[in-house]
C-alpha cells in the first residue's frame, strides 16, 4: 500500500461512522477550533467539544492547511484528511469526530461502552510481548505488573528519555520490525493516528497481534476502532458543560488531563471491547 492508502483508510473509518451512528452530528458547524502545542480543540454547534493530539509536540513534519475552514463540519474535516494527507487535518478531524461522539454518548440511552474503566481493565494478564506505541507511563507500568514484556516506540525525545529511565526498552528501525513481527499486542496511543503512514504498516507487520487504542485522541465511536482493526478502545467523555475548561487547558499548551489537575474537573473514562 502507498502512503495515500493509509490516509484513505483513516478517512474512511471516520466517514463511515459519521454516515451512520454519528450522522445526527456529522453536519453540525464547527463554531470554534484551534491547534495548541499538544492538542487540537474543536467545538461543534450545540456545545459539544473534542480534542486530539497535535503534530507539534512530536516533531512530526506537516504542511500548513491552505483550505478555508469557516464552514467546516466533522464530515468535511474527515474528507479533508483524504484530500490533503496532512497531520493537521487528521488532528482536527479526530477532534471533531470525538466531539460528535461526546454528543452521541450524551444523547444515546445505551451507547454500548463501559464507564469508569480504562483499556487495560479489559485486557487479560499474560506473559507475552507488548509494543507500546507512544509512551504512557501508567499503562506501561500496569502492563509490566500484569506479566507482559513491554517495549516502547516513541518519537518525542522527552518521553524516550522517561521510558528509558523507567526501565522500558525503547526500540526503532530493524529492532522494532523484528519485535513487531512476534508481538502479542500493540497498545497504541490515539495520538499515533495523526500519522497513518507510520502507524498502519507497523500494525500490519504482526497481523495476529491484538490492537488496543487508548487515550484522549481515540475517544471516538467504538466502531471506528473496529474499522481500524482494534479489539479494545478507551477514551474520555467530555461533558459539554466543562468544554470551557478543556479549551483553556489546550490554549495553555496542555491537554484534557490538565483540567483535572488544575481545576478539579472530572473527565469520565470509558472503554469498549469488540464482541467476537
PDB file of C-alpha atoms in Angstrom:
ATOM      1  CA  UNK A   1       0.000   0.000   0.000  1.00  0.00           C
ATOM      2  CA  UNK A   2       1.141   3.556  -0.688  1.00  0.00           C
ATOM      3  CA  UNK A   3       1.058   6.429   1.781  1.00  0.00           C
ATOM      4  CA  UNK A   4      -2.178   7.804   0.334  1.00  0.00           C
ATOM      5  CA  UNK A   5      -3.878   4.482   1.012  1.00  0.00           C
ATOM      6  CA  UNK A   6      -3.153   4.794   4.736  1.00  0.00           C
ATOM      7  CA  UNK A   7      -4.619   8.289   4.859  1.00  0.00           C
ATOM      8  CA  UNK A   8      -7.639   6.985   2.957  1.00  0.00           C
ATOM      9  CA  UNK A   9      -8.056   4.169   5.476  1.00  0.00           C
ATOM     10  CA  UNK A  10      -8.242   6.623   8.382  1.00  0.00           C
ATOM     11  CA  UNK A  11     -10.583   8.954   6.496  1.00  0.00           C
ATOM     12  CA  UNK A  12     -12.933   6.132   5.529  1.00  0.00           C
ATOM     13  CA  UNK A  13     -13.085   4.810   9.096  1.00  0.00           C
ATOM     14  CA  UNK A  14     -14.142   8.253  10.314  1.00  0.00           C
ATOM     15  CA  UNK A  15     -16.562   8.913   7.471  1.00  0.00           C
ATOM     16  CA  UNK A  16     -18.264   5.527   7.757  1.00  0.00           C
ATOM     17  CA  UNK A  17     -19.375   6.210  11.318  1.00  0.00           C
ATOM     18  CA  UNK A  18     -20.215   9.834  10.578  1.00  0.00           C
ATOM     19  CA  UNK A  19     -22.623   8.441   7.984  1.00  0.00           C
ATOM     20  CA  UNK A  20     -24.206   6.005  10.449  1.00  0.00           C
ATOM     21  CA  UNK A  21     -24.314   6.273  14.261  1.00  0.00           C
ATOM     22  CA  UNK A  22     -22.893   9.812  14.313  1.00  0.00           C
ATOM     23  CA  UNK A  23     -24.884  11.172  11.382  1.00  0.00           C
ATOM     24  CA  UNK A  24     -27.061  13.399  13.611  1.00  0.00           C
ATOM     25  CA  UNK A  25     -23.941  15.428  14.468  1.00  0.00           C
ATOM     26  CA  UNK A  26     -21.807  14.910  11.343  1.00  0.00           C
ATOM     27  CA  UNK A  27     -23.153  18.048   9.675  1.00  0.00           C
ATOM     28  CA  UNK A  28     -23.013  20.379  12.668  1.00  0.00           C
ATOM     29  CA  UNK A  29     -20.933  23.511  12.031  1.00  0.00           C
ATOM     30  CA  UNK A  30     -17.622  23.889  13.806  1.00  0.00           C
ATOM     31  CA  UNK A  31     -18.016  27.035  15.923  1.00  0.00           C
ATOM     32  CA  UNK A  32     -14.542  27.048  17.478  1.00  0.00           C
ATOM     33  CA  UNK A  33     -11.281  25.327  16.662  1.00  0.00           C
ATOM     34  CA  UNK A  34      -7.562  25.811  17.151  1.00  0.00           C
ATOM     35  CA  UNK A  35      -4.397  23.761  17.397  1.00  0.00           C
ATOM     36  CA  UNK A  36      -2.392  24.106  20.589  1.00  0.00           C
ATOM     37  CA  UNK A  37       1.072  22.815  21.335  1.00  0.00           C
ATOM     38  CA  UNK A  38      -0.074  19.348  22.413  1.00  0.00           C
ATOM     39  CA  UNK A  39      -3.711  19.095  21.314  1.00  0.00           C
ATOM     40  CA  UNK A  40      -6.226  20.351  18.792  1.00  0.00           C
ATOM     41  CA  UNK A  41      -9.579  21.560  20.102  1.00  0.00           C
ATOM     42  CA  UNK A  42     -12.846  21.527  18.145  1.00  0.00           C
ATOM     43  CA  UNK A  43     -16.263  22.655  19.348  1.00  0.00           C
ATOM     44  CA  UNK A  44     -19.469  21.989  17.456  1.00  0.00           C
ATOM     45  CA  UNK A  45     -22.722  23.896  17.342  1.00  0.00           C
ATOM     46  CA  UNK A  46     -24.635  22.711  20.370  1.00  0.00           C
ATOM     47  CA  UNK A  47     -21.624  22.983  22.667  1.00  0.00           C
ATOM     48  CA  UNK A  48     -20.025  19.554  22.287  1.00  0.00           C
ATOM     49  CA  UNK A  49     -16.232  19.558  22.079  1.00  0.00           C
ATOM     50  CA  UNK A  50     -13.417  17.136  21.411  1.00  0.00           C
ATOM     51  CA  UNK A  51      -9.634  17.042  21.391  1.00  0.00           C
ATOM     52  CA  UNK A  52      -6.930  15.120  19.552  1.00  0.00           C
ATOM     53  CA  UNK A  53      -3.152  15.192  19.517  1.00  0.00           C
ATOM     54  CA  UNK A  54      -1.466  17.980  17.570  1.00  0.00           C
ATOM     55  CA  UNK A  55       1.638  17.245  15.478  1.00  0.00           C
ATOM     56  CA  UNK A  56       3.839  19.937  17.004  1.00  0.00           C
ATOM     57  CA  UNK A  57       4.956  18.236  20.214  1.00  0.00           C
ATOM     58  CA  UNK A  58       6.261  15.102  18.477  1.00  0.00           C
ATOM     59  CA  UNK A  59       8.258  16.867  15.775  1.00  0.00           C
ATOM     60  CA  UNK A  60       6.171  15.269  13.024  1.00  0.00           C
ATOM     61  CA  UNK A  61       6.563  17.063   9.707  1.00  0.00           C
ATOM     62  CA  UNK A  62       3.464  18.708   8.329  1.00  0.00           C
ATOM     63  CA  UNK A  63       2.389  21.399   5.912  1.00  0.00           C
ATOM     64  CA  UNK A  64       0.040  24.275   6.792  1.00  0.00           C
ATOM     65  CA  UNK A  65      -3.540  23.737   5.696  1.00  0.00           C
ATOM     66  CA  UNK A  66      -4.494  26.009   2.803  1.00  0.00           C
ATOM     67  CA  UNK A  67      -8.192  25.153   2.958  1.00  0.00           C
ATOM     68  CA  UNK A  68     -10.695  27.588   4.471  1.00  0.00           C
ATOM     69  CA  UNK A  69     -12.356  26.008   7.488  1.00  0.00           C
ATOM     70  CA  UNK A  70     -15.019  28.624   8.224  1.00  0.00           C
ATOM     71  CA  UNK A  71     -17.797  26.290   7.046  1.00  0.00           C
ATOM     72  CA  UNK A  72     -16.258  23.109   8.408  1.00  0.00           C
ATOM     73  CA  UNK A  73     -18.253  20.180   9.773  1.00  0.00           C
ATOM     74  CA  UNK A  74     -16.999  16.852  11.125  1.00  0.00           C
ATOM     75  CA  UNK A  75     -17.853  15.200   7.797  1.00  0.00           C
ATOM     76  CA  UNK A  76     -15.967  17.883   5.837  1.00  0.00           C
ATOM     77  CA  UNK A  77     -12.898  17.546   8.084  1.00  0.00           C
ATOM     78  CA  UNK A  78     -12.853  13.773   7.578  1.00  0.00           C
ATOM     79  CA  UNK A  79     -12.891  14.327   3.807  1.00  0.00           C
ATOM     80  CA  UNK A  80     -10.037  16.802   4.244  1.00  0.00           C
ATOM     81  CA  UNK A  81      -7.835  14.030   5.675  1.00  0.00           C
ATOM     82  CA  UNK A  82      -8.160  12.097   2.428  1.00  0.00           C
ATOM     83  CA  UNK A  83      -7.724  15.197   0.264  1.00  0.00           C
ATOM     84  CA  UNK A  84      -4.628  16.637   1.973  1.00  0.00           C
ATOM     85  CA  UNK A  85      -2.849  13.667   3.632  1.00  0.00           C
ATOM     86  CA  UNK A  86      -1.944  16.149   6.336  1.00  0.00           C
ATOM     87  CA  UNK A  87      -1.437  15.559  10.068  1.00  0.00           C
ATOM     88  CA  UNK A  88      -3.084  18.866  10.913  1.00  0.00           C
ATOM     89  CA  UNK A  89      -6.211  17.772   9.040  1.00  0.00           C
ATOM     90  CA  UNK A  90      -6.136  14.413  10.848  1.00  0.00           C
ATOM     91  CA  UNK A  91      -5.810  16.161  14.195  1.00  0.00           C
ATOM     92  CA  UNK A  92      -8.801  18.420  13.548  1.00  0.00           C
ATOM     93  CA  UNK A  93     -10.887  15.601  12.068  1.00  0.00           C
ATOM     94  CA  UNK A  94     -10.261  13.332  15.054  1.00  0.00           C
ATOM     95  CA  UNK A  95     -11.110  16.148  17.462  1.00  0.00           C
ATOM     96  CA  UNK A  96     -14.344  16.835  15.555  1.00  0.00           C
ATOM     97  CA  UNK A  97     -15.335  13.162  15.489  1.00  0.00           C
ATOM     98  CA  UNK A  98     -14.549  12.919  19.200  1.00  0.00           C
ATOM     99  CA  UNK A  99     -16.856  15.902  19.770  1.00  0.00           C
ATOM    100  CA  UNK A 100     -19.599  14.158  17.786  1.00  0.00           C
ATOM    101  CA  UNK A 101     -19.006  11.022  19.851  1.00  0.00           C
ATOM    102  CA  UNK A 102     -19.452  13.008  23.061  1.00  0.00           C
ATOM    103  CA  UNK A 103     -22.792  14.175  21.671  1.00  0.00           C
ATOM    104  CA  UNK A 104     -23.680  10.573  20.821  1.00  0.00           C
ATOM    105  CA  UNK A 105     -22.825   9.444  24.358  1.00  0.00           C
ATOM    106  CA  UNK A 106     -24.934  12.218  25.884  1.00  0.00           C
ATOM    107  CA  UNK A 107     -27.927  11.640  23.631  1.00  0.00           C
ATOM    108  CA  UNK A 108     -27.891   7.841  23.379  1.00  0.00           C
ATOM    109  CA  UNK A 109     -29.661   5.746  26.012  1.00  0.00           C
ATOM    110  CA  UNK A 110     -27.359   2.738  25.626  1.00  0.00           C
ATOM    111  CA  UNK A 111     -24.069   3.752  23.969  1.00  0.00           C
ATOM    112  CA  UNK A 112     -22.524   0.287  24.417  1.00  0.00           C
ATOM    113  CA  UNK A 113     -19.458   1.449  26.310  1.00  0.00           C
ATOM    114  CA  UNK A 114     -18.390   0.892  29.920  1.00  0.00           C
ATOM    115  CA  UNK A 115     -17.795   3.974  32.021  1.00  0.00           C
ATOM    116  CA  UNK A 116     -15.115   4.198  34.695  1.00  0.00           C
ATOM    117  CA  UNK A 117     -12.818   1.674  33.011  1.00  0.00           C
ATOM    118  CA  UNK A 118      -9.576   2.042  31.133  1.00  0.00           C
ATOM    119  CA  UNK A 119      -8.410  -0.208  28.316  1.00  0.00           C
ATOM    120  CA  UNK A 120      -6.297  -2.498  30.473  1.00  0.00           C
ATOM    121  CA  UNK A 121      -9.309  -3.372  32.611  1.00  0.00           C
ATOM    122  CA  UNK A 122     -10.456  -5.313  29.538  1.00  0.00           C
ATOM    123  CA  UNK A 123      -7.065  -6.963  28.853  1.00  0.00           C
ATOM    124  CA  UNK A 124      -6.187 -10.322  30.404  1.00  0.00           C
ATOM    125  CA  UNK A 125      -2.922 -10.764  32.286  1.00  0.00           C
ATOM    126  CA  UNK A 126      -0.272 -12.654  30.364  1.00  0.00           C
ATOM    127  CA  UNK A 127       3.390 -13.228  29.662  1.00  0.00           C
ATOM    128  CA  UNK A 128       3.606 -12.162  26.026  1.00  0.00           C
ATOM    129  CA  UNK A 129       5.255  -9.229  24.275  1.00  0.00           C
ATOM    130  CA  UNK A 130       3.576  -5.826  24.071  1.00  0.00           C
ATOM    131  CA  UNK A 131       4.674  -2.878  21.966  1.00  0.00           C
ATOM    132  CA  UNK A 132       3.544   0.418  23.430  1.00  0.00           C
ATOM    133  CA  UNK A 133       3.180   2.886  20.555  1.00  0.00           C
ATOM    134  CA  UNK A 134       3.633   6.205  22.357  1.00  0.00           C
ATOM    135  CA  UNK A 135       4.989   6.109  25.894  1.00  0.00           C
ATOM    136  CA  UNK A 136       2.293   6.268  28.556  1.00  0.00           C
ATOM    137  CA  UNK A 137       3.955   5.586  31.901  1.00  0.00           C
ATOM    138  CA  UNK A 138       0.903   4.376  33.909  1.00  0.00           C
ATOM    139  CA  UNK A 139      -0.066   1.953  31.143  1.00  0.00           C
ATOM    140  CA  UNK A 140       3.494   0.685  30.732  1.00  0.00           C
ATOM    141  CA  UNK A 141       3.807   0.015  34.461  1.00  0.00           C
ATOM    142  CA  UNK A 142       0.428  -1.722  34.616  1.00  0.00           C
ATOM    143  CA  UNK A 143       1.273  -3.951  31.642  1.00  0.00           C
ATOM    144  CA  UNK A 144       4.551  -4.950  33.296  1.00  0.00           C
ATOM    145  CA  UNK A 145       2.717  -5.729  36.530  1.00  0.00           C
ATOM    146  CA  UNK A 146       0.273  -7.877  34.518  1.00  0.00           C
ATOM    147  CA  UNK A 147       3.226 -10.006  33.375  1.00  0.00           C
ATOM    148  CA  UNK A 148       3.938  -8.629  29.899  1.00  0.00           C
ATOM    149  CA  UNK A 149       7.305  -7.798  28.393  1.00  0.00           C
ATOM    150  CA  UNK A 150       6.886  -4.181  27.316  1.00  0.00           C
ATOM    151  CA  UNK A 151       8.766  -2.440  24.506  1.00  0.00           C
ATOM    152  CA  UNK A 152       8.246   1.214  23.617  1.00  0.00           C
ATOM    153  CA  UNK A 153       8.391   3.050  20.312  1.00  0.00           C
ATOM    154  CA  UNK A 154       8.279   6.813  20.720  1.00  0.00           C
ATOM    155  CA  UNK A 155       9.228   9.949  18.749  1.00  0.00           C
ATOM    156  CA  UNK A 156       9.200  12.641  21.418  1.00  0.00           C
ATOM    157  CA  UNK A 157      12.674  12.863  22.977  1.00  0.00           C
ATOM    158  CA  UNK A 158      11.482  13.718  26.468  1.00  0.00           C
ATOM    159  CA  UNK A 159       9.278  10.628  26.554  1.00  0.00           C
ATOM    160  CA  UNK A 160      12.064   8.472  25.094  1.00  0.00           C
ATOM    161  CA  UNK A 161      14.264   9.520  27.999  1.00  0.00           C
ATOM    162  CA  UNK A 162      11.487   8.923  30.541  1.00  0.00           C
ATOM    163  CA  UNK A 163      10.731   5.447  29.204  1.00  0.00           C
ATOM    164  CA  UNK A 164      14.415   4.518  29.450  1.00  0.00           C
ATOM    165  CA  UNK A 165      14.658   5.850  32.997  1.00  0.00           C
ATOM    166  CA  UNK A 166      11.559   3.844  33.911  1.00  0.00           C
ATOM    167  CA  UNK A 167      13.233   0.680  32.646  1.00  0.00           C
ATOM    168  CA  UNK A 168      11.373   0.112  29.389  1.00  0.00           C
ATOM    169  CA  UNK A 169      13.435  -0.606  26.250  1.00  0.00           C
ATOM    170  CA  UNK A 170      12.826   1.959  23.506  1.00  0.00           C
ATOM    171  CA  UNK A 171      13.182   0.426  20.051  1.00  0.00           C
ATOM    172  CA  UNK A 172      13.063   1.547  16.436  1.00  0.00           C
ATOM    173  CA  UNK A 173      14.233   0.600  12.969  1.00  0.00           C
ATOM    174  CA  UNK A 174      15.097  -3.039  12.340  1.00  0.00           C
ATOM    175  CA  UNK A 175      14.790  -3.937  16.008  1.00  0.00           C
ATOM    176  CA  UNK A 176      11.226  -2.621  16.046  1.00  0.00           C
ATOM    177  CA  UNK A 177      10.390  -4.591  12.900  1.00  0.00           C
ATOM    178  CA  UNK A 178      11.742  -7.786  14.460  1.00  0.00           C
ATOM    179  CA  UNK A 179       9.893  -7.367  17.763  1.00  0.00           C
ATOM    180  CA  UNK A 180       6.697  -6.289  15.998  1.00  0.00           C
ATOM    181  CA  UNK A 181       6.660  -9.419  13.859  1.00  0.00           C
ATOM    182  CA  UNK A 182       6.343 -11.527  17.011  1.00  0.00           C
ATOM    183  CA  UNK A 183       4.339  -9.185  19.229  1.00  0.00           C
ATOM    184  CA  UNK A 184       1.230 -10.410  21.002  1.00  0.00           C
ATOM    185  CA  UNK A 185      -0.283  -6.976  21.477  1.00  0.00           C
ATOM    186  CA  UNK A 186       0.050  -3.362  20.407  1.00  0.00           C
ATOM    187  CA  UNK A 187      -1.185  -0.762  22.855  1.00  0.00           C
ATOM    188  CA  UNK A 188      -1.451   2.352  20.715  1.00  0.00           C
ATOM    189  CA  UNK A 189      -1.849   5.943  21.819  1.00  0.00           C
ATOM    190  CA  UNK A 190      -4.580   7.553  19.741  1.00  0.00           C
ATOM    191  CA  UNK A 191      -2.037  10.306  19.051  1.00  0.00           C
ATOM    192  CA  UNK A 192      -0.332   7.942  16.598  1.00  0.00           C
ATOM    193  CA  UNK A 193      -3.384   8.114  14.323  1.00  0.00           C
ATOM    194  CA  UNK A 194      -2.395  11.554  13.067  1.00  0.00           C
ATOM    195  CA  UNK A 195       0.449   9.859  11.169  1.00  0.00           C
ATOM    196  CA  UNK A 196      -1.205   6.874   9.427  1.00  0.00           C
ATOM    197  CA  UNK A 197       1.729   6.054   7.075  1.00  0.00           C
ATOM    198  CA  UNK A 198       3.931   5.438  10.119  1.00  0.00           C
ATOM    199  CA  UNK A 199       1.373   3.612  12.250  1.00  0.00           C
ATOM    200  CA  UNK A 200      -0.550   1.275   9.962  1.00  0.00           C
ATOM    201  CA  UNK A 201       2.429  -0.535   8.368  1.00  0.00           C
ATOM    202  CA  UNK A 202       3.743  -1.233  11.877  1.00  0.00           C
ATOM    203  CA  UNK A 203       0.437  -2.748  12.954  1.00  0.00           C
ATOM    204  CA  UNK A 204       0.215  -4.782   9.743  1.00  0.00           C
ATOM    205  CA  UNK A 205       3.613  -6.325  10.418  1.00  0.00           C
ATOM    206  CA  UNK A 206       2.033  -8.565  13.074  1.00  0.00           C
ATOM    207  CA  UNK A 207      -1.434  -9.433  11.852  1.00  0.00           C
ATOM    208  CA  UNK A 208      -2.157 -11.843  14.724  1.00  0.00           C
ATOM    209  CA  UNK A 209      -1.433  -9.268  17.446  1.00  0.00           C
ATOM    210  CA  UNK A 210      -4.262  -7.726  19.425  1.00  0.00           C
ATOM    211  CA  UNK A 211      -4.593  -3.960  18.922  1.00  0.00           C
ATOM    212  CA  UNK A 212      -5.704  -1.713  21.777  1.00  0.00           C
ATOM    213  CA  UNK A 213      -6.349   2.008  21.180  1.00  0.00           C
ATOM    214  CA  UNK A 214      -6.116   4.317  24.191  1.00  0.00           C
ATOM    215  CA  UNK A 215      -6.097   7.988  25.145  1.00  0.00           C
ATOM    216  CA  UNK A 216      -7.937  11.232  24.579  1.00  0.00           C
ATOM    217  CA  UNK A 217      -7.301  11.167  20.820  1.00  0.00           C
ATOM    218  CA  UNK A 218      -9.097   7.821  20.472  1.00  0.00           C
ATOM    219  CA  UNK A 219     -12.272   9.000  22.231  1.00  0.00           C
ATOM    220  CA  UNK A 220     -14.359   8.128  19.192  1.00  0.00           C
ATOM    221  CA  UNK A 221     -17.234   5.772  18.481  1.00  0.00           C
ATOM    222  CA  UNK A 222     -16.002   2.199  19.086  1.00  0.00           C
ATOM    223  CA  UNK A 223     -16.918   1.075  15.574  1.00  0.00           C
ATOM    224  CA  UNK A 224     -14.252   3.436  14.229  1.00  0.00           C
ATOM    225  CA  UNK A 225     -11.730   1.495  16.289  1.00  0.00           C
ATOM    226  CA  UNK A 226     -13.053  -1.824  14.932  1.00  0.00           C
ATOM    227  CA  UNK A 227     -12.655  -0.485  11.382  1.00  0.00           C
ATOM    228  CA  UNK A 228      -9.013   0.228  12.249  1.00  0.00           C
ATOM    229  CA  UNK A 229      -8.572  -3.413  13.372  1.00  0.00           C
ATOM    230  CA  UNK A 230      -8.565  -2.688  17.116  1.00  0.00           C
ATOM    231  CA  UNK A 231     -10.289  -5.060  19.520  1.00  0.00           C
ATOM    232  CA  UNK A 232     -10.348  -2.694  22.510  1.00  0.00           C
ATOM    233  CA  UNK A 233     -10.691   1.093  22.597  1.00  0.00           C
ATOM    234  CA  UNK A 234     -10.653   3.500  25.521  1.00  0.00           C
ATOM    235  CA  UNK A 235     -11.176   7.236  25.694  1.00  0.00           C
ATOM    236  CA  UNK A 236     -12.656  10.031  27.765  1.00  0.00           C
ATOM    237  CA  UNK A 237     -16.115  11.547  27.789  1.00  0.00           C
ATOM    238  CA  UNK A 238     -16.142  15.352  27.925  1.00  0.00           C
ATOM    239  CA  UNK A 239     -19.468  16.744  29.079  1.00  0.00           C
ATOM    240  CA  UNK A 240     -20.225  19.910  27.152  1.00  0.00           C
ATOM    241  CA  UNK A 241     -20.613  21.834  30.415  1.00  0.00           C
ATOM    242  CA  UNK A 242     -16.848  21.537  31.005  1.00  0.00           C
ATOM    243  CA  UNK A 243     -15.680  22.378  27.482  1.00  0.00           C
ATOM    244  CA  UNK A 244     -14.578  25.853  28.590  1.00  0.00           C
ATOM    245  CA  UNK A 245     -12.059  24.249  30.945  1.00  0.00           C
ATOM    246  CA  UNK A 246     -10.795  21.914  28.235  1.00  0.00           C
ATOM    247  CA  UNK A 247     -10.418  24.830  25.831  1.00  0.00           C
ATOM    248  CA  UNK A 248      -8.433  26.766  28.420  1.00  0.00           C
ATOM    249  CA  UNK A 249      -6.119  23.811  29.031  1.00  0.00           C
ATOM    250  CA  UNK A 250      -5.417  23.280  25.327  1.00  0.00           C
ATOM    251  CA  UNK A 251      -4.859  27.007  24.783  1.00  0.00           C
ATOM    252  CA  UNK A 252      -2.289  26.990  27.587  1.00  0.00           C
ATOM    253  CA  UNK A 253      -0.302  24.243  25.874  1.00  0.00           C
ATOM    254  CA  UNK A 254      -1.687  21.370  27.916  1.00  0.00           C
ATOM    255  CA  UNK A 255      -4.388  18.815  27.360  1.00  0.00           C
ATOM    256  CA  UNK A 256      -7.567  17.385  28.843  1.00  0.00           C
ATOM    257  CA  UNK A 257      -5.828  15.797  31.822  1.00  0.00           C
ATOM    258  CA  UNK A 258      -4.650  19.258  32.875  1.00  0.00           C
ATOM    259  CA  UNK A 259      -8.331  20.015  33.525  1.00  0.00           C
ATOM    260  CA  UNK A 260      -8.416  17.511  36.370  1.00  0.00           C
ATOM    261  CA  UNK A 261      -5.060  18.514  37.846  1.00  0.00           C
ATOM    262  CA  UNK A 262      -5.553  22.280  37.671  1.00  0.00           C
ATOM    263  CA  UNK A 263      -9.277  22.814  38.219  1.00  0.00           C
ATOM    264  CA  UNK A 264     -10.532  19.555  39.686  1.00  0.00           C
ATOM    265  CA  UNK A 265     -12.954  18.983  36.803  1.00  0.00           C
ATOM    266  CA  UNK A 266     -13.611  15.297  36.360  1.00  0.00           C
ATOM    267  CA  UNK A 267     -13.453  13.728  32.903  1.00  0.00           C
ATOM    268  CA  UNK A 268     -15.078  10.311  32.684  1.00  0.00           C
ATOM    269  CA  UNK A 269     -13.039   7.380  31.367  1.00  0.00           C
ATOM    270  CA  UNK A 270     -14.718   4.783  29.199  1.00  0.00           C
ATOM    271  CA  UNK A 271     -13.724   1.596  27.402  1.00  0.00           C
ATOM    272  CA  UNK A 272     -15.252  -0.899  24.994  1.00  0.00           C
ATOM    273  CA  UNK A 273     -14.293  -4.330  23.697  1.00  0.00           C
ATOM    274  CA  UNK A 274     -15.216  -5.728  20.322  1.00  0.00           C
ATOM    275  CA  UNK A 275     -17.643  -8.591  20.551  1.00  0.00           C
ATOM    276  CA  UNK A 276     -16.453 -11.753  18.811  1.00  0.00           C
TER     277      UNK A 276
END
